CSV table of C-alpha atoms in Angstrom, one decimal:
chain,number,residue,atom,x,y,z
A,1,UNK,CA,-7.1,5.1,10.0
A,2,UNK,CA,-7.1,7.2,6.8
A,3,UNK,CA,-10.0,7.7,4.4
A,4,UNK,CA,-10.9,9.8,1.5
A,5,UNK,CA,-14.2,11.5,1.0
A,6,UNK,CA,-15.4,12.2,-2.6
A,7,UNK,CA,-18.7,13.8,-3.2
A,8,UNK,CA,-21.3,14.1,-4.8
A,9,UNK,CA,-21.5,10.6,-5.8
A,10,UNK,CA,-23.8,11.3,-9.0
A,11,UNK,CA,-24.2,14.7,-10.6
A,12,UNK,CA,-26.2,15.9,-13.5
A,13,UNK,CA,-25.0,19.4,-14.9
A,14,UNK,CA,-26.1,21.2,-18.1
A,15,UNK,CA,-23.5,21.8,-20.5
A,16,UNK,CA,-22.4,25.4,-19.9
A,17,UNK,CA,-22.6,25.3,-16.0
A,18,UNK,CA,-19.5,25.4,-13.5
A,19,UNK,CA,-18.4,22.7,-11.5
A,20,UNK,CA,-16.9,21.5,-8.8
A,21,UNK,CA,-16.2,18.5,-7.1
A,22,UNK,CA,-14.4,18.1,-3.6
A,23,UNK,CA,-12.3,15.5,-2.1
A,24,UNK,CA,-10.9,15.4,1.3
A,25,UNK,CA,-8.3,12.9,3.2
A,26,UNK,CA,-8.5,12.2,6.7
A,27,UNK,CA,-5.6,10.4,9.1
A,28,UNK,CA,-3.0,11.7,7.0
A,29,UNK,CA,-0.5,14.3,6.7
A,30,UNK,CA,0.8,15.7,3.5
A,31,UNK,CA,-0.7,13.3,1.1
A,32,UNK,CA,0.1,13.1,-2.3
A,33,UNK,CA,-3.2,13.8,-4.1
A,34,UNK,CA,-4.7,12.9,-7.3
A,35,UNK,CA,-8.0,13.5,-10.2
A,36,UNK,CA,-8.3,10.7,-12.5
A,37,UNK,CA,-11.8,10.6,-15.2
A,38,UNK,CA,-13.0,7.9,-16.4
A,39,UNK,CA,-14.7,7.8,-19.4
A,40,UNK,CA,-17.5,5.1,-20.1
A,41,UNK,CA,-15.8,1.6,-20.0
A,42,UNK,CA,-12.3,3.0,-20.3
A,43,UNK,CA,-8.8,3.6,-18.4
A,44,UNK,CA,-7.8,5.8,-16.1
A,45,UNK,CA,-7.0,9.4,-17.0
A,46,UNK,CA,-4.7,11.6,-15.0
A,47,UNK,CA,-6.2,15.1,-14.9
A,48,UNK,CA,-4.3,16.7,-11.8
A,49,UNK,CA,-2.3,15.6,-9.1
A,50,UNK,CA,-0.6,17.5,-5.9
A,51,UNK,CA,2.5,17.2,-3.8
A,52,UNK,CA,1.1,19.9,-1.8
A,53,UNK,CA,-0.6,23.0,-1.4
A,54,UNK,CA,-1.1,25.1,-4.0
A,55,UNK,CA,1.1,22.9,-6.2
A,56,UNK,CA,-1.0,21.9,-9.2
A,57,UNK,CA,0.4,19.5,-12.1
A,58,UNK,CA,-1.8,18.9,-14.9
A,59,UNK,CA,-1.5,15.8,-16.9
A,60,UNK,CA,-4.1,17.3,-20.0
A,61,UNK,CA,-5.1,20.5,-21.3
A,62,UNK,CA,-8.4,20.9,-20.6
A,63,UNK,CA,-11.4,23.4,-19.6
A,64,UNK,CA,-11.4,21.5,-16.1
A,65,UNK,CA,-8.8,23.2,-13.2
A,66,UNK,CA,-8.1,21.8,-9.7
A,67,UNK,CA,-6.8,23.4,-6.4
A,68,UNK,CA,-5.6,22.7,-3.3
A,69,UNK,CA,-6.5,25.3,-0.4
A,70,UNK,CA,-5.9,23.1,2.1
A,71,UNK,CA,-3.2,20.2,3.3
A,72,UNK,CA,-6.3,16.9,2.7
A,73,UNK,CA,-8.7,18.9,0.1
A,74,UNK,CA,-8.5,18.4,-3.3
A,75,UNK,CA,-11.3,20.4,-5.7
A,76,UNK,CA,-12.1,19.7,-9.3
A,77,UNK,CA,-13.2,22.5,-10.7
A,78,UNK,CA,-14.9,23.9,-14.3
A,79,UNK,CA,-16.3,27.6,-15.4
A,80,UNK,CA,-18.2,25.9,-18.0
A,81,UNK,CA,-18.7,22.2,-19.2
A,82,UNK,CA,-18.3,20.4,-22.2
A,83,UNK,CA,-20.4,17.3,-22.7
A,84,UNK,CA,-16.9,15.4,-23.1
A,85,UNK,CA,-16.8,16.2,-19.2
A,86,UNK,CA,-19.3,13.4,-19.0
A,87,UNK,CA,-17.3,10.6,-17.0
A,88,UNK,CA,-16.6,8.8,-13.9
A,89,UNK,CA,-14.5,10.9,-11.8
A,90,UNK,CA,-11.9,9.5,-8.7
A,91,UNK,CA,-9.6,11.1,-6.1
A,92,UNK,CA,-7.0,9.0,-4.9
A,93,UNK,CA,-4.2,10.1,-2.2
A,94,UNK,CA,-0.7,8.6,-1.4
A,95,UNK,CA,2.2,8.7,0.5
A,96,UNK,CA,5.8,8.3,-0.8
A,97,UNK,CA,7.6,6.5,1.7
A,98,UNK,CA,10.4,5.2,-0.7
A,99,UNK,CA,10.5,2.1,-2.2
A,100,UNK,CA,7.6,0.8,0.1
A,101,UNK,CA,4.2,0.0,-0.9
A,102,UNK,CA,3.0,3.1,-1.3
A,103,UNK,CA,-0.6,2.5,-3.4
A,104,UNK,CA,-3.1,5.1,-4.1
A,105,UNK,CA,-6.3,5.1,-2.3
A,106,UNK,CA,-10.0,5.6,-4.4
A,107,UNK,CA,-12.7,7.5,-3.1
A,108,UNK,CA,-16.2,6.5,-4.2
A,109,UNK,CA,-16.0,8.5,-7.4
A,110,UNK,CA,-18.4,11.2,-9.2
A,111,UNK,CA,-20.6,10.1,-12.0
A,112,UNK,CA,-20.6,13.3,-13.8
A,113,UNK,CA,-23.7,13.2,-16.6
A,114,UNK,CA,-23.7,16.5,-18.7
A,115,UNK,CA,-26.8,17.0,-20.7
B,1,UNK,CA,3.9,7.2,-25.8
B,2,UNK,CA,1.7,4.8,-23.6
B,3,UNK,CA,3.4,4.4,-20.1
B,4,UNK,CA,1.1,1.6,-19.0
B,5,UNK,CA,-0.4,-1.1,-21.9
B,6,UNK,CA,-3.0,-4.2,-20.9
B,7,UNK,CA,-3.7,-5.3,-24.8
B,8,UNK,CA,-6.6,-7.3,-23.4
B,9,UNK,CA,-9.7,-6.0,-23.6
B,10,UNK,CA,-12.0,-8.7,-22.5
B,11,UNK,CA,-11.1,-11.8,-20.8
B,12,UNK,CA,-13.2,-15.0,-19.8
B,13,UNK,CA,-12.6,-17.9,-17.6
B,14,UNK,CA,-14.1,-21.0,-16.2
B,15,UNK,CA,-14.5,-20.8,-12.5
B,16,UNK,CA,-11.9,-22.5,-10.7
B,17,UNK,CA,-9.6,-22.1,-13.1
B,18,UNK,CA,-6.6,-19.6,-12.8
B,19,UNK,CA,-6.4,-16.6,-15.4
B,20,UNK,CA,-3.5,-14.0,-16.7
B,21,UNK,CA,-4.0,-10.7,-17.4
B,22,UNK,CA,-1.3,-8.8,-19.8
B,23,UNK,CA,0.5,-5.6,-18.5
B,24,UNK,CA,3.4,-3.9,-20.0
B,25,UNK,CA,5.3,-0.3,-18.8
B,26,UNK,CA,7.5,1.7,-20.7
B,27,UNK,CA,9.6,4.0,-18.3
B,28,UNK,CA,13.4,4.9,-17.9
B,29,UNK,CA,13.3,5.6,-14.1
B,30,UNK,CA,15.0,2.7,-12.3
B,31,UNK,CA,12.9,3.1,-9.5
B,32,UNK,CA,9.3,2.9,-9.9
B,33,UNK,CA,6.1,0.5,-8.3
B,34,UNK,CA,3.8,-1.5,-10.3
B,35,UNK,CA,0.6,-2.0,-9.1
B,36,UNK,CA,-2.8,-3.9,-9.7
B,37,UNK,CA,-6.3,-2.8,-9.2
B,38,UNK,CA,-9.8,-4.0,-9.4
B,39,UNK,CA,-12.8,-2.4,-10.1
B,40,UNK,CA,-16.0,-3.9,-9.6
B,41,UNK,CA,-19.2,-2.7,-11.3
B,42,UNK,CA,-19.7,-0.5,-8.2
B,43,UNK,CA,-16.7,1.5,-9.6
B,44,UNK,CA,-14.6,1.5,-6.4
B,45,UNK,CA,-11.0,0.8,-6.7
B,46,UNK,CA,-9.6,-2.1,-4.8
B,47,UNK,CA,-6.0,-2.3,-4.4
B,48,UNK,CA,-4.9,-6.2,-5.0
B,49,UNK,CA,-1.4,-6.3,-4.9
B,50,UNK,CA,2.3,-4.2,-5.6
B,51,UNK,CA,5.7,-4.7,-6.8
B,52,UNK,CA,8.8,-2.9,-6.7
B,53,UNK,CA,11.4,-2.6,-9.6
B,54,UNK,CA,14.1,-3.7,-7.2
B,55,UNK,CA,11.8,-6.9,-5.6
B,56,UNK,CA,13.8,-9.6,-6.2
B,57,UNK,CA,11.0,-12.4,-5.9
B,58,UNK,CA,8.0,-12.0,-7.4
B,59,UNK,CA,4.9,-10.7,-5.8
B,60,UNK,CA,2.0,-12.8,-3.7
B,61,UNK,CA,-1.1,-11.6,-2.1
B,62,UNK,CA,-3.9,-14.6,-1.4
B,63,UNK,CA,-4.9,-16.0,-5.1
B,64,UNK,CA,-3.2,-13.0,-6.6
B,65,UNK,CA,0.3,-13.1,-7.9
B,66,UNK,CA,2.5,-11.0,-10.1
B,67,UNK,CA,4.4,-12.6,-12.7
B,68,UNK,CA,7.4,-9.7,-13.1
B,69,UNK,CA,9.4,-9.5,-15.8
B,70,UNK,CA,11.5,-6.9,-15.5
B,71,UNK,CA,13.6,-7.3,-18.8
B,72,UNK,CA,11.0,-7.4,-20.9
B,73,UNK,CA,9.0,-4.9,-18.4
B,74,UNK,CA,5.9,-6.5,-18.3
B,75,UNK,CA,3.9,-7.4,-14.8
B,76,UNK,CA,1.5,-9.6,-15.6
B,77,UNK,CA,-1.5,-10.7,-12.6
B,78,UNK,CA,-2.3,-14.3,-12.4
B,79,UNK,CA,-5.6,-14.8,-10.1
B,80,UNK,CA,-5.8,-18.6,-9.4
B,81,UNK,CA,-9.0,-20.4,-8.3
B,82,UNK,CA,-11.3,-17.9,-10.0
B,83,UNK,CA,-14.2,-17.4,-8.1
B,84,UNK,CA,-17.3,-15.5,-9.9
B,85,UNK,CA,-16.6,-12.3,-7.6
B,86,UNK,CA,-13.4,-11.8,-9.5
B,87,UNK,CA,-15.8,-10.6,-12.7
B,88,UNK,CA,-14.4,-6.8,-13.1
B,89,UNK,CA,-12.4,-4.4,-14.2
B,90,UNK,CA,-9.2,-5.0,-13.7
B,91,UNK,CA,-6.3,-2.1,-14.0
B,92,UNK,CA,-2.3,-1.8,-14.2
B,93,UNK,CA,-0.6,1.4,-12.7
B,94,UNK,CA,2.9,2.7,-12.5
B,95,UNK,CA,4.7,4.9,-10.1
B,96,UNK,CA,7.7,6.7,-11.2
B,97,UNK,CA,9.7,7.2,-7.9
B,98,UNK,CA,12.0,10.1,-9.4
B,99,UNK,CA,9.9,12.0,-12.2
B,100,UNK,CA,7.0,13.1,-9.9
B,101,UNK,CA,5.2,10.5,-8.2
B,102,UNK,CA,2.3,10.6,-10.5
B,103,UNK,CA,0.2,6.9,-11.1
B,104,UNK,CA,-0.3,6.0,-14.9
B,105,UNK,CA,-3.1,4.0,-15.7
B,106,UNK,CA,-3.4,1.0,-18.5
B,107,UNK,CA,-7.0,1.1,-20.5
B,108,UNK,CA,-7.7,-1.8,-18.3
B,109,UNK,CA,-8.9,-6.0,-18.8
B,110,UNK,CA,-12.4,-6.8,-18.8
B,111,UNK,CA,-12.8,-10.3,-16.5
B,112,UNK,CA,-15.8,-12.5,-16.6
B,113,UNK,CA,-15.6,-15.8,-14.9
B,114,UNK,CA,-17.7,-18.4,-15.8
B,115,UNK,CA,-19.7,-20.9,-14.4
């Protein structure tokens, strides 16, 4: 079966500091792959999302970049955060297999806390 | 513009009782999915249930329904028989099939069942 790995869960960076966050997939080939933050008691923003590797698409400009070096892993990534970075951050992965059911699965998520 | 809008910030209801929650899309791909997720204080994202533009019968899952209105391009969730583990977060995405694959996100419908 597939699953999604997103780590750390919590993380408390100093504003300046780099970051990065990984996410692999498992049990699945060629996912469609996906950052979203969340900030406190809000939506759902698209940062990034992949059709494969090394294909990028951001959603919003940003100091934040993402890559993909390989087919399941997705990395977040920033030379130097904001304290706007603060948020709740998911990776999600789908399939498009048409016009089927094709929903996006959640990792756990990141609680990012910049101070 | 907004491509997903839930104008309801906070909802209540009396346990037992069944419950709408408001979602409207704005997109000019004739294919696309509509989905419906939950998010529990946790912060994990549970898929409840799909629809596809070109479903001709609305969508069922359990106590969850989708009440589609494709003309006015609304997909609205009814949960019926709320139970006091339905209190969360509850989120409306769209998929545009032709324009990249990429999930929007509505701001999300706070849920509190009552006692």
């Amino acid at each position: 079966s597939q699953t999604i790995h997103q780590w750390p869960a919590t993380l408390v960076q100093p504003v300046g500091s780099p970051l990065s966050l990984e996410c692999t997939v498992e049990g699945t080939s060629n996912p469609n792959l996906y950052w979203y933050r969340q900030a406190a008691g809000r939506g759902l923003q698209l940062l990034f999302y992949s059709v494969g590797i090394g294909q990028i698409s951001s959603e919003v400009p940003q100091n934040l970049s993402a890559s993909r070096p390989q087919d399941r892993q997705f990395i977040l990534s920033s030379k130097k955060l904001l304290l706007s970075d603060s948020g709740f951050y998911l990776c999600a992965w789908s399939v498009l297999t048409g016009l089927k059911n094709t929903e996006a699965f959640f990792g756990q998520g990141t609680r990012l806390t910049v101070v | 513009a907004q491509k997903i809008t839930q104008t309801q910030p906070g909802m209540f209801v009396q346990e037992k009782e069944a419950v709408t929650l408001d979602c409207t899309y704005d997109t000019s791909d004739p294919s696309y999915g509509l989905f419906w997720y939950k998010q529990p204080s946790s912060g994990e994202m549970i898929f409840l249930i799909y629809q596809g533009s070109y479903d001709q019968q609305n969508a069922t899952e359990g106590r969850y329904s989708l009440n589609f209105q494709k003309a006015r391009k609304s997909a609205n969730l009814v949960i019926s028989a709320s139970q006091l583990g339905d209190s969360a977060m509850y989120f409306c995405a769209m998929r545009e099939w032709d324009t990249g694959n990429q999930f929007y996100f509505g701001t999300g419908t706070s849920l509190t069942v009552i006692p």
